[in-house]
Coordinates of N, CA, C and O in Angstrom, one line a residue:
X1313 N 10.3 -5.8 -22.7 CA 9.5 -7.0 -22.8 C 10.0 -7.9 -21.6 O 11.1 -8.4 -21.5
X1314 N 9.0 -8.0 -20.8 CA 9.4 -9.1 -19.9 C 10.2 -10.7 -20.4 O 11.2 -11.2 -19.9
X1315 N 9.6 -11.0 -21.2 CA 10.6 -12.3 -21.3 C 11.7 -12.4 -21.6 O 12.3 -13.5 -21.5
X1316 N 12.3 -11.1 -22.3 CA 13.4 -11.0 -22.8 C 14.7 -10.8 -21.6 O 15.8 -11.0 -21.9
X1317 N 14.3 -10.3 -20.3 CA 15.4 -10.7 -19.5 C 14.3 -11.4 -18.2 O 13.9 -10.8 -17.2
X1318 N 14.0 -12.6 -18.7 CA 13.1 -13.5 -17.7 C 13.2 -13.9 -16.5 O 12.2 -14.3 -15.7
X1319 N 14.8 -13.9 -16.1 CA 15.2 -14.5 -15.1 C 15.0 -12.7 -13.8 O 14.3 -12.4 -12.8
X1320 N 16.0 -12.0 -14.6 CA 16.1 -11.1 -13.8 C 14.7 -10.2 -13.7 O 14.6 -9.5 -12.6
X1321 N 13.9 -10.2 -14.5 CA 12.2 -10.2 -14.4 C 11.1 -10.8 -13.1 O 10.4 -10.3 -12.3
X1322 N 11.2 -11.9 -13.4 CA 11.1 -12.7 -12.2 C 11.7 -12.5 -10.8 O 11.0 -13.0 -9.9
X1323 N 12.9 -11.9 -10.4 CA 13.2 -12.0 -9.0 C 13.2 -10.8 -8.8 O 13.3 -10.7 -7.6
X1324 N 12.9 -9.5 -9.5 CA 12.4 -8.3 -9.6 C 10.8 -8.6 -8.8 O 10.5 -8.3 -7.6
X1325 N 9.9 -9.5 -10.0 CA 8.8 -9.3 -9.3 C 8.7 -10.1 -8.1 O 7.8 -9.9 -7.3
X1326 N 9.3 -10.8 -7.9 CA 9.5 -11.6 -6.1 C 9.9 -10.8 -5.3 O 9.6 -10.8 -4.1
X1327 N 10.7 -9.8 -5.7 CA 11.2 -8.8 -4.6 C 10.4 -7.7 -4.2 O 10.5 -7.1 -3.1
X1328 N 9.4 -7.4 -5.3 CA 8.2 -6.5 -5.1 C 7.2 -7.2 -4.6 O 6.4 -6.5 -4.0
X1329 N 7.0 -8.7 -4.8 CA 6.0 -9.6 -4.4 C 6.0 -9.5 -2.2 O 5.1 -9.2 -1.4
X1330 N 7.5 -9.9 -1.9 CA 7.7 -10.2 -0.7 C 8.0 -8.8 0.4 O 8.2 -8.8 1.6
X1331 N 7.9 -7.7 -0.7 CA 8.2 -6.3 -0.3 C 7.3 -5.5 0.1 O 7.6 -4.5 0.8
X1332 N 6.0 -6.0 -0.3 CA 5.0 -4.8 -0.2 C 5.1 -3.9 -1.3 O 4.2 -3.1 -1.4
X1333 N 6.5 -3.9 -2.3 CA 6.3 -2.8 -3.5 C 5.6 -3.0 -4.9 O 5.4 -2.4 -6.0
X1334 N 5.1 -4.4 -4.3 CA 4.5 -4.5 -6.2 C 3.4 -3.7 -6.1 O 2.6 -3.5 -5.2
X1335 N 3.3 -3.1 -7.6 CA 2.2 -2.0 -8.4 C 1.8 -2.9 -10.1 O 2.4 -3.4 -11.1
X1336 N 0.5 -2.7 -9.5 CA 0.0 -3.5 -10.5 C -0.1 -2.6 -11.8 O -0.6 -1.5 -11.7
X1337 N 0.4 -3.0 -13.0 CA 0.4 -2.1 -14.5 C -1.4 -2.1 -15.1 O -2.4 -2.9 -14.9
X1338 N -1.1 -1.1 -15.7 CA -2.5 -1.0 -16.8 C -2.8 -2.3 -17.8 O -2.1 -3.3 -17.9
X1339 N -3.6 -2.0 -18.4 CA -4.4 -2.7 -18.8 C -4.3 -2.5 -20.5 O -3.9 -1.4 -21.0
X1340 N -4.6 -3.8 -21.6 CA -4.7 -3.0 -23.1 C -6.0 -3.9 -23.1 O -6.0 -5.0 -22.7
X1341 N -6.9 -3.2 -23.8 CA -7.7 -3.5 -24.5 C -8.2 -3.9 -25.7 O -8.0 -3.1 -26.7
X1342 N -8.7 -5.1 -25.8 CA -8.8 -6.2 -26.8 C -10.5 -6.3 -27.1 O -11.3 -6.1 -26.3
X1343 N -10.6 -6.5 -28.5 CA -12.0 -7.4 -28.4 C -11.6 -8.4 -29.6 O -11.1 -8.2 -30.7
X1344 N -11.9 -9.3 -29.1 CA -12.0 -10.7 -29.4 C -13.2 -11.7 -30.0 O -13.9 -12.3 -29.3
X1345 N -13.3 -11.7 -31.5 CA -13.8 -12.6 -32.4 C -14.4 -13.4 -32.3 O -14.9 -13.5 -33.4
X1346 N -14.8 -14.5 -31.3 CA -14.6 -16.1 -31.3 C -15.7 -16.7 -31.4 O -15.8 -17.0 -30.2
X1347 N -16.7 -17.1 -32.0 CA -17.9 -17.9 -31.6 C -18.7 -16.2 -31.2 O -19.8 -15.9 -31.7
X1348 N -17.9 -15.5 -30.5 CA -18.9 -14.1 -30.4 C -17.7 -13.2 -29.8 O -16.6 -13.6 -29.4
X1349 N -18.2 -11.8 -29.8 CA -17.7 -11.0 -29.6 C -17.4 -10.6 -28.5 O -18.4 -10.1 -28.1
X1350 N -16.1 -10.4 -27.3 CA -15.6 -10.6 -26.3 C -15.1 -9.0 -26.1 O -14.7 -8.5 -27.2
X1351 N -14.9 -8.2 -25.1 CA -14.1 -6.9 -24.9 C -13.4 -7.9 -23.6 O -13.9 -8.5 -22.7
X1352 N -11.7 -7.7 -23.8 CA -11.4 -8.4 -22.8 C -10.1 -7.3 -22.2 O -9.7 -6.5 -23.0
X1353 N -9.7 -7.4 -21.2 CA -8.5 -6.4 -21.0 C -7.4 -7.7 -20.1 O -7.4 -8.6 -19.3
X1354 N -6.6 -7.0 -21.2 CA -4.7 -8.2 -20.9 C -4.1 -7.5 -19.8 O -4.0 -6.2 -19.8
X1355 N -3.7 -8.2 -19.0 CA -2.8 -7.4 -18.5 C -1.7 -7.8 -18.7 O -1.6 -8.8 -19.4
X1356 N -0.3 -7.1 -18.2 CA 1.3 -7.3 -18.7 C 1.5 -9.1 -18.3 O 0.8 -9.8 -17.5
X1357 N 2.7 -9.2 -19.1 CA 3.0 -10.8 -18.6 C 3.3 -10.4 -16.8 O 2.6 -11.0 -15.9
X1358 N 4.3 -9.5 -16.4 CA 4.5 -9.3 -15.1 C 3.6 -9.5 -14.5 O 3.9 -10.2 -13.5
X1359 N 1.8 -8.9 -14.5 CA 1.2 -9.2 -13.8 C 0.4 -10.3 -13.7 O -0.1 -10.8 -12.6
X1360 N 0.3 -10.9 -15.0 CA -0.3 -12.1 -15.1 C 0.5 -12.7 -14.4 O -0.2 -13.5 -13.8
X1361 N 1.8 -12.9 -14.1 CA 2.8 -14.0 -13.6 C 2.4 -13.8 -12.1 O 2.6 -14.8 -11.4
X1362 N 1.9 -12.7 -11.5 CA 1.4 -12.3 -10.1 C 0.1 -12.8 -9.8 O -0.2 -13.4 -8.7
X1363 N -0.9 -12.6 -11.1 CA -2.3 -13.0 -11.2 C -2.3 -14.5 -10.8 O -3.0 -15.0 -9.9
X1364 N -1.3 -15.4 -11.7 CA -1.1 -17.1 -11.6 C -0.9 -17.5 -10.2 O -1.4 -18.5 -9.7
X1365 N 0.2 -16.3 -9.3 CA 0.4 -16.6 -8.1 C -0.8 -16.9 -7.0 O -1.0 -17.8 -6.2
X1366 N -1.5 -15.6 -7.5 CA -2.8 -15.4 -6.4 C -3.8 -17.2 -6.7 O -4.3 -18.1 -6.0
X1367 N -3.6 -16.9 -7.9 CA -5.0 -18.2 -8.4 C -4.7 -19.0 -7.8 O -5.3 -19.5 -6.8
X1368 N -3.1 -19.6 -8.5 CA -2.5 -21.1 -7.3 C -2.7 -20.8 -5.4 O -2.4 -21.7 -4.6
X1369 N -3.1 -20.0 -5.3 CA -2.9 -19.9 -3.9 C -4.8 -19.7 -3.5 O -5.5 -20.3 -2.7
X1370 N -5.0 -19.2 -4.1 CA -6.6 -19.4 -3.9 C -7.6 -20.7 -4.0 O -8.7 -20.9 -3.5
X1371 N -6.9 -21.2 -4.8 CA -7.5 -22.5 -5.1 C -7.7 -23.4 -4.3 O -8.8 -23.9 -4.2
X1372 N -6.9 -23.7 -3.6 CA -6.8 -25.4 -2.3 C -8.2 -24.2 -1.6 O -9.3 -24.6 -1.5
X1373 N -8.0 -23.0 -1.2 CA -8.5 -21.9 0.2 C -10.2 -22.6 -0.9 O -10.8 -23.6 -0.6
X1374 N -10.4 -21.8 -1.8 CA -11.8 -21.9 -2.4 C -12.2 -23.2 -3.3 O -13.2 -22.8 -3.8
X1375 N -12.1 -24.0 -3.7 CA -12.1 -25.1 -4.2 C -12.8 -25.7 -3.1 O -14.0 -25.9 -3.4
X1376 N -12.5 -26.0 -2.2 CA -13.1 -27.4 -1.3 C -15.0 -26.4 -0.7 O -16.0 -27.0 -0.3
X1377 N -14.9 -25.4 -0.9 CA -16.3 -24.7 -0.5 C -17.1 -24.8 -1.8 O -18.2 -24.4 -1.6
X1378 N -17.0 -25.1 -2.9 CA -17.7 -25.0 -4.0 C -19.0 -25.9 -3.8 O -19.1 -26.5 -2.8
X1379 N -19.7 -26.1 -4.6 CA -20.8 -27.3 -4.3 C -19.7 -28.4 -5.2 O -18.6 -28.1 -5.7
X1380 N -20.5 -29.6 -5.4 CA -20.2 -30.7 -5.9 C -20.2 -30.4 -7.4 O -19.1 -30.4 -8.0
X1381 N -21.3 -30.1 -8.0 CA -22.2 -29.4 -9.5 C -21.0 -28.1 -10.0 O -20.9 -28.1 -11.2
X1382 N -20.2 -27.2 -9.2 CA -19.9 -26.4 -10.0 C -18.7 -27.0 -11.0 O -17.8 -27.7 -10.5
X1383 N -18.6 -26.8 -12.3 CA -18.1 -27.3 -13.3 C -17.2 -26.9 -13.7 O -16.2 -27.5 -14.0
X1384 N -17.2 -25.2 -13.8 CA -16.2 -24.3 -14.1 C -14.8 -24.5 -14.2 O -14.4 -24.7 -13.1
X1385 N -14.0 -24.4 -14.8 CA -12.4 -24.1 -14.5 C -12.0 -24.8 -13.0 O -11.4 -24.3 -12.0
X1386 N -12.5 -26.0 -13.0 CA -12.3 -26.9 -11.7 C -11.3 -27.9 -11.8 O -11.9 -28.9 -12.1
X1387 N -9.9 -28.0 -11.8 CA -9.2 -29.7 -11.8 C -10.1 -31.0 -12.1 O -10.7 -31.4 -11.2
X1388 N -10.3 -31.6 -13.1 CA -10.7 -32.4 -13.0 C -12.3 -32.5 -13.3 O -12.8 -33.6 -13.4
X1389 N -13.1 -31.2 -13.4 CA -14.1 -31.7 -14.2 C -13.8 -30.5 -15.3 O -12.7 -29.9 -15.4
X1390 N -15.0 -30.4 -16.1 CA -15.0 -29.6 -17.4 C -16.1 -30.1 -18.1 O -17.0 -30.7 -17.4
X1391 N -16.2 -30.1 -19.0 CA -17.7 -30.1 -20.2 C -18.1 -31.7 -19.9 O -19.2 -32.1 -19.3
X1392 N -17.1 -32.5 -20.3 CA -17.4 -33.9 -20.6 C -17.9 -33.7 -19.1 O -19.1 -33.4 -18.9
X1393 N -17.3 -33.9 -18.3 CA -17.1 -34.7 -17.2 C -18.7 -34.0 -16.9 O -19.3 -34.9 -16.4
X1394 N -19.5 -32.7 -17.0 CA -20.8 -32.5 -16.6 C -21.7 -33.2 -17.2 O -22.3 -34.0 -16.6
X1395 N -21.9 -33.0 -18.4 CA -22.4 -33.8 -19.6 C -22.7 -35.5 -18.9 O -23.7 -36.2 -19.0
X1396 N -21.9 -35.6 -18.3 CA -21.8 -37.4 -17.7 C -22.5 -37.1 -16.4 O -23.4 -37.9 -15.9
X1397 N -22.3 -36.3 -16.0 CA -23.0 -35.9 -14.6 C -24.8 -35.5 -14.6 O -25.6 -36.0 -13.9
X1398 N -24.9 -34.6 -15.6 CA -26.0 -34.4 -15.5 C -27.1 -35.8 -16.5 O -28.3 -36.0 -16.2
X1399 N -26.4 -36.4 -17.4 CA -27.0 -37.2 -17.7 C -27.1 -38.4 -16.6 O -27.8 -39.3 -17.2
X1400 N -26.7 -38.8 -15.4 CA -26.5 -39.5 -14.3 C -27.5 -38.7 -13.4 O -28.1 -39.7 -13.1
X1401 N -28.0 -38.0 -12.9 CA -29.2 -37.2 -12.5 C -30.1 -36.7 -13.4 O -30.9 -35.8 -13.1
X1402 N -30.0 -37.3 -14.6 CA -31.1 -37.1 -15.3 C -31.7 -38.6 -15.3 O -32.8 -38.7 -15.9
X1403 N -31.2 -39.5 -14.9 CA -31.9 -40.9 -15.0 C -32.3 -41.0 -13.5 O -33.1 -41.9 -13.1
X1404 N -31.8 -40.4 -13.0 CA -32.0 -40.6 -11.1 C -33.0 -39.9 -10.9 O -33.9 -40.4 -10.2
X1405 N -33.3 -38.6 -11.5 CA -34.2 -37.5 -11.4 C -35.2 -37.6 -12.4 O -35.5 -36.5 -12.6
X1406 N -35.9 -38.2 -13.0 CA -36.7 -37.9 -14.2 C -37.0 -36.8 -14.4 O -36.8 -36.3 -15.5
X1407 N -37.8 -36.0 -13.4 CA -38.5 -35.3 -13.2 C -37.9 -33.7 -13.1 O -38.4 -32.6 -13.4
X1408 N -36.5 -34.1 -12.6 CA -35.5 -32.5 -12.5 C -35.3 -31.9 -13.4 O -35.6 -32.3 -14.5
X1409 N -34.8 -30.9 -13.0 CA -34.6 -29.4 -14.0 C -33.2 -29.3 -13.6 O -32.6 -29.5 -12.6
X1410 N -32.8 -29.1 -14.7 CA -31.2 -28.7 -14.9 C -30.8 -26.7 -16.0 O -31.1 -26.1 -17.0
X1411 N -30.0 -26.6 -14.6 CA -30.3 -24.8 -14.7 C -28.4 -24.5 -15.0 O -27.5 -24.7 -14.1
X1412 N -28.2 -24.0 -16.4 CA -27.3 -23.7 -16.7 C -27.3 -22.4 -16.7 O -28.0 -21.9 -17.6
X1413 N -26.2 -21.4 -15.5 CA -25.6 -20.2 -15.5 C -24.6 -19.7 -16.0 O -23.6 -20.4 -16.2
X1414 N -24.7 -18.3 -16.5 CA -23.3 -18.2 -16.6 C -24.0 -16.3 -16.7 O -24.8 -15.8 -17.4
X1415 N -23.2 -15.6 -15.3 CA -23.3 -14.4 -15.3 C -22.6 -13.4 -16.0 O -21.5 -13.0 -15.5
X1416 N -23.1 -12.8 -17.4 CA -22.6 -12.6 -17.7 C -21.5 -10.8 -17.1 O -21.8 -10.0 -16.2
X1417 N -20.4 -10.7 -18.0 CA -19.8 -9.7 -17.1 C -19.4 -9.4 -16.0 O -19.0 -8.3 -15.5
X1418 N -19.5 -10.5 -15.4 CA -19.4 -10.5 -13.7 C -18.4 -9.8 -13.0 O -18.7 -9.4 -11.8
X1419 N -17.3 -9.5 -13.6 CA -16.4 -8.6 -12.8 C -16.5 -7.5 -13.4 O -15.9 -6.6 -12.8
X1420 N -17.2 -7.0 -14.6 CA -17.8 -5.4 -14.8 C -18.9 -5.2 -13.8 O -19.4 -4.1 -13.9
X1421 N -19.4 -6.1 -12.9 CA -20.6 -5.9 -12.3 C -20.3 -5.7 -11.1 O -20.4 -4.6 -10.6
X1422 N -19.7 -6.9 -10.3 CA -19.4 -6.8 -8.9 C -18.1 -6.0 -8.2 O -16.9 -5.8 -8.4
X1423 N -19.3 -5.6 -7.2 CA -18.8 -4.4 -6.7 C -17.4 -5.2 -5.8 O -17.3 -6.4 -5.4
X1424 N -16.8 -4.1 -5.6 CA -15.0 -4.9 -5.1 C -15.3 -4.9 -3.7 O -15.1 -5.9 -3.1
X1425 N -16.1 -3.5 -2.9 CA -16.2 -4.3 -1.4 C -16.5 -5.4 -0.9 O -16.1 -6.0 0.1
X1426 N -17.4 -5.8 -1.8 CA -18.2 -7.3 -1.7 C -17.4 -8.6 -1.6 O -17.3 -9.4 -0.8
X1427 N -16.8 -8.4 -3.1 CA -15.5 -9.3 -3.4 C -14.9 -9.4 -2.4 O -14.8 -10.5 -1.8
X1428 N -14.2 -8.2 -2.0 CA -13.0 -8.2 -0.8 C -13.5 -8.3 0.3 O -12.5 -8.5 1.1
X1429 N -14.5 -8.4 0.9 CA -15.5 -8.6 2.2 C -15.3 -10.4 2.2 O -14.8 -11.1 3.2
X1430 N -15.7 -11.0 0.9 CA -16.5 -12.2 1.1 C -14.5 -13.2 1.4 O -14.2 -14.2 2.1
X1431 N -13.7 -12.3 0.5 CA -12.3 -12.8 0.4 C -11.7 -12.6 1.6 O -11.0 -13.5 2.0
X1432 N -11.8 -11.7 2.0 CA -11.3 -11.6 3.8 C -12.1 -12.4 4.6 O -11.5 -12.7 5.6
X1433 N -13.1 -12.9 4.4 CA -13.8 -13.9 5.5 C -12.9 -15.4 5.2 O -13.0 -16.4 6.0
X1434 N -12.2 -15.5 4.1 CA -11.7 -17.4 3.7 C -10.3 -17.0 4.0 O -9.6 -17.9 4.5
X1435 N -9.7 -15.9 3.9 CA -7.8 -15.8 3.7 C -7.3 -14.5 5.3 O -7.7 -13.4 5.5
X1436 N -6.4 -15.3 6.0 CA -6.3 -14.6 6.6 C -4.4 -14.4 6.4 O -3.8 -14.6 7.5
X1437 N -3.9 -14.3 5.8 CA -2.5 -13.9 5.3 C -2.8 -12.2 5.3 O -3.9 -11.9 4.8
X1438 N -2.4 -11.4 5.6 CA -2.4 -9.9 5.2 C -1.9 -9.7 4.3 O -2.6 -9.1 3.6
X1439 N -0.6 -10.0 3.8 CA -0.1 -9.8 2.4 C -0.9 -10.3 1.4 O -1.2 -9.5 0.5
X1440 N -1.4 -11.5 1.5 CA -2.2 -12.0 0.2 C -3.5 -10.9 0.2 O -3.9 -10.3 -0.7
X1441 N -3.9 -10.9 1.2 CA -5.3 -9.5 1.2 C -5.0 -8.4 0.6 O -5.7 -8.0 -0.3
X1442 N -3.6 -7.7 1.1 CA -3.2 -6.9 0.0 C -2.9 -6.6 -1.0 O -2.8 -5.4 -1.5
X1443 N -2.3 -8.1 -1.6 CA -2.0 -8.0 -3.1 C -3.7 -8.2 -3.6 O -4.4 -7.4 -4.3
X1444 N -4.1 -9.3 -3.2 CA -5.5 -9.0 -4.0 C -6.1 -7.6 -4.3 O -6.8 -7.4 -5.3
X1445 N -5.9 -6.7 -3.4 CA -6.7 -5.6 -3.1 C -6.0 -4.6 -4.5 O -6.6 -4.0 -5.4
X1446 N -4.4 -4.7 -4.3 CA -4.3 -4.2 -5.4 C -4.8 -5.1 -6.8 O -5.6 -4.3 -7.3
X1447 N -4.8 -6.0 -7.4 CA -5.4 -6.6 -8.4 C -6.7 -6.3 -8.5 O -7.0 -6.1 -9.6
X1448 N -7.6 -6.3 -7.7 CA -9.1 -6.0 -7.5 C -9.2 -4.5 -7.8 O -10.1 -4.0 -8.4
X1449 N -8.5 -4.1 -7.4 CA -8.8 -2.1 -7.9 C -7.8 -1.5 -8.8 O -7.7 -0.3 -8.9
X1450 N -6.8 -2.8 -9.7 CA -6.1 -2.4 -10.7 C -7.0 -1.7 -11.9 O -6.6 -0.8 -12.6
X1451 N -8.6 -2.4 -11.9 CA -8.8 -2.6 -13.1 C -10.5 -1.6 -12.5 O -10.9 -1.6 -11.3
X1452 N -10.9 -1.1 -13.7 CA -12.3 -0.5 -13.7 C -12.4 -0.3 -14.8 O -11.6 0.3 -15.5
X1453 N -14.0 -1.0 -15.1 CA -14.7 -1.3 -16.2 C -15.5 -0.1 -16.6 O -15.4 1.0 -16.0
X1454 N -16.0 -0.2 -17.2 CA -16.7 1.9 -17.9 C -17.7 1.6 -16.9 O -18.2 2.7 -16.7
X1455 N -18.4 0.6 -16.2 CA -19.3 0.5 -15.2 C -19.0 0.6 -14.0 O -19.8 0.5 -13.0
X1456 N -17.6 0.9 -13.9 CA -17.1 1.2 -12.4 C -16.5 -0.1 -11.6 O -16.2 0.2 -10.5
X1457 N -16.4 -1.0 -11.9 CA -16.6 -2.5 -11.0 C -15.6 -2.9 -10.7 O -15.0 -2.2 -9.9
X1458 N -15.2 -3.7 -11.2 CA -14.3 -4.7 -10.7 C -13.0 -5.7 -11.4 O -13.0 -5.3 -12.6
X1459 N -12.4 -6.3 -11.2 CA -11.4 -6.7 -12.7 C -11.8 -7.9 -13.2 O -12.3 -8.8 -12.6
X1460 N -11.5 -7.6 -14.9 CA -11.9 -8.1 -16.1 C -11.7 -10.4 -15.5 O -11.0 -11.1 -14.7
X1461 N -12.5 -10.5 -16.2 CA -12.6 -11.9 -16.3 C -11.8 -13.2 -16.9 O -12.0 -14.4 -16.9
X1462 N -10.6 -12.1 -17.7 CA -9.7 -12.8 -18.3 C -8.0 -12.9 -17.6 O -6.9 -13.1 -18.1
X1463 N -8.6 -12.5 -16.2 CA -7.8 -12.7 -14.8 C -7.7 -14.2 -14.4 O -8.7 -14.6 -13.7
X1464 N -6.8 -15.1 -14.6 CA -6.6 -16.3 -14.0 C -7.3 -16.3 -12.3 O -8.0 -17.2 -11.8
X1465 N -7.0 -15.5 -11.8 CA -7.0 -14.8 -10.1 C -8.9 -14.8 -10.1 O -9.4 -15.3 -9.2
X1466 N -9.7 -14.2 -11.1 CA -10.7 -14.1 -11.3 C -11.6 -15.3 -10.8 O -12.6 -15.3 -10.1
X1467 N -11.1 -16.4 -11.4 CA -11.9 -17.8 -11.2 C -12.4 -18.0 -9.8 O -13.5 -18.0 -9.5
X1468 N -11.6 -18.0 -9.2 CA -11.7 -18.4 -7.7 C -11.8 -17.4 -6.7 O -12.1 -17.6 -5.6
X1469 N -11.5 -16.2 -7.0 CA -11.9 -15.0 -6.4 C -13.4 -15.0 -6.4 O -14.2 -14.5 -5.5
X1470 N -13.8 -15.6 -7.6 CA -15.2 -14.9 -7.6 C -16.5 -16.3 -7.4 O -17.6 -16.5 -7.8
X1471 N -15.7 -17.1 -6.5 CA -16.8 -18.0 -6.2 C -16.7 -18.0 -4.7 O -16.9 -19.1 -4.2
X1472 N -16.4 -17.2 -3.9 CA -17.0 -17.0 -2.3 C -18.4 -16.3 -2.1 O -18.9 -16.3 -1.0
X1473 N -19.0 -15.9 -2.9 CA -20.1 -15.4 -3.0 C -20.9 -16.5 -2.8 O -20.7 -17.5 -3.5
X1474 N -21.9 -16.4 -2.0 CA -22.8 -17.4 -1.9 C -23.7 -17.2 -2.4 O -23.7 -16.1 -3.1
X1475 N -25.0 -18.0 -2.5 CA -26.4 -18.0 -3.3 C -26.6 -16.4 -3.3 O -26.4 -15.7 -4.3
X1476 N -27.0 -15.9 -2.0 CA -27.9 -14.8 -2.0 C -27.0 -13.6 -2.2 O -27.4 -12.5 -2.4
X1477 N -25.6 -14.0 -2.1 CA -25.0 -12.5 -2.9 C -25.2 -12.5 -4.6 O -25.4 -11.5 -5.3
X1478 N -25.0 -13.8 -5.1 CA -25.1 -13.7 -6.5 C -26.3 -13.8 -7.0 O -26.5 -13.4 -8.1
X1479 N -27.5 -14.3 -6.1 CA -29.4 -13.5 -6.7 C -29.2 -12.1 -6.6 O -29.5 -11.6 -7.7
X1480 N -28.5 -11.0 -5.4 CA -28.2 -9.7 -5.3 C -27.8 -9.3 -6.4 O -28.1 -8.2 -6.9
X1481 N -26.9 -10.1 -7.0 CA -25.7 -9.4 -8.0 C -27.1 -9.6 -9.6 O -27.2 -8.6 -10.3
X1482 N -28.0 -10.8 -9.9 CA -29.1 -10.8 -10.6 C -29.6 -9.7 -11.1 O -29.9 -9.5 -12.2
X1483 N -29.7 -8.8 -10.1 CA -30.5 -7.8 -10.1 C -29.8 -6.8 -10.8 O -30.7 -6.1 -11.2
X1484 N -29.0 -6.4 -11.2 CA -28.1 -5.5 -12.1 C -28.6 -5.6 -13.5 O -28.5 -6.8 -13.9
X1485 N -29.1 -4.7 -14.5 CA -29.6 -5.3 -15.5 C -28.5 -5.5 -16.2 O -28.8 -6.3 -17.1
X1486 N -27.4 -5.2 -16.3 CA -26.3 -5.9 -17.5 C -25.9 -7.3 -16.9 O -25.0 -7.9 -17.4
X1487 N -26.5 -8.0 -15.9 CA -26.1 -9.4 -15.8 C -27.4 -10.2 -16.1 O -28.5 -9.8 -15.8
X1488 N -27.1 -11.3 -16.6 CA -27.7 -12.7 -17.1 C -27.7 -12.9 -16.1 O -28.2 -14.0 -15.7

C-alpha cells in the first residue's frame, strides 16, 4: 500500500518521475451508482499522485486558451457561478440560445494521436510529453481509445481540441 510507507513512496516516485523510469500501473475497474450508473477505472494512489502532477502543470499551459463560458472543473467558476452567468446573458440576450454539452465518454472515444498532436502543439518540455504519452496509452477502453475520465490529468488534457476537432469527435456514435 502506498501510504503505508508514504514518505519513501514519494521519493521513489520522484526518482522515477526525474529519471525517465516511471511506468504507469494498471487499472481496477469500478462501476459506480450515483444519480446514474458510471464504469470508471482507478488508478493506483502512485499514479494518481503522477496524474495530480501532470494536471497542476497543465493547468496555467491550458486554462488561459479556454473560452470565457467554459465552466467545467475551472478555479473559480462551477455551477453557481454559470447559473449567474447565463442568467446575465439571458437578460442581455433575450433572444439567445444557451447550449449545454457534455461529451459523453470522451476519453473512451478520443483517439490518443489527436490528444497527443493537439498537446505537443501547447507543451514544449520533452519530459512532460513523455510522461503524458505514457499516461495517455496507460489506459484502453474496450473501444480502443484513450484514458478513462476519472484522470485528474484528463480535465485539461482534453480541452486543446478546438471546435472542429470536437464536431469530428460528434461524429462517433457512442458520443453525445
Amino acid at each position: 500500500m502506498f501510504e503505508s510507507e508514504l514518505e519513501l513512496n514519494l521519493l521513489k516516485l520522484c526518482s522515477d518521475l526525474n529519471t525517465g523510469m516511471y511506468q504507469h500501473g494498471g487499472y481496477n475497474h469500478r462501476i459506480v451508482n450515483e444519480k446514474k450508473r458510471r464504469d470508471i477505472a482507478v488508478a493506483s494512489v502512485r499514479d494518481r499522485v503522477a496524474h495530480r502532477l501532470l494536471y497542476d502543470y497543465l493547468v496555467p499551459i491550458v486554462d488561459p486558451r479556454f473560452d470565457y463560458d467554459v465552466w467545467s472543473c475551472r478555479t473559480g467558476k462551477g455551477l453557481h457561478s454559470a447559473l449567474r452567468r447565463t442568467q446575465q446573458l439571458e437578460a442581455r440576450f433575450q433572444n439567445g440560445w444557451v447550449w449545454r454539452a457534455d461529451i459523453s465518454k470522451f476519453f473512451d472515444n478520443v483517439e490518443h494521436l489527436r490528444l497527443k498532436d493537439s498537446l505537443n502543439r501547447m507543451i514544449v518540455d520533452h519530459n512532460v510529453l513523455h510522461l503524458l504519452d505514457k499516461v495517455i496509452d496507460s489506459y484502453t477502453s474496450q473501444l480502443g481509445a484513450s484514458q478513462p475520465a476519472s484522470q485528474p490529468a484528463s480535465q485539461p488534457a482534453s480541452q486543446p481540441f478546438d471546435g472542429f476537432s470536437i464536431c469530428q469527435q460528434l461524429a462517433y456514435p457512442s458520443v453525445i
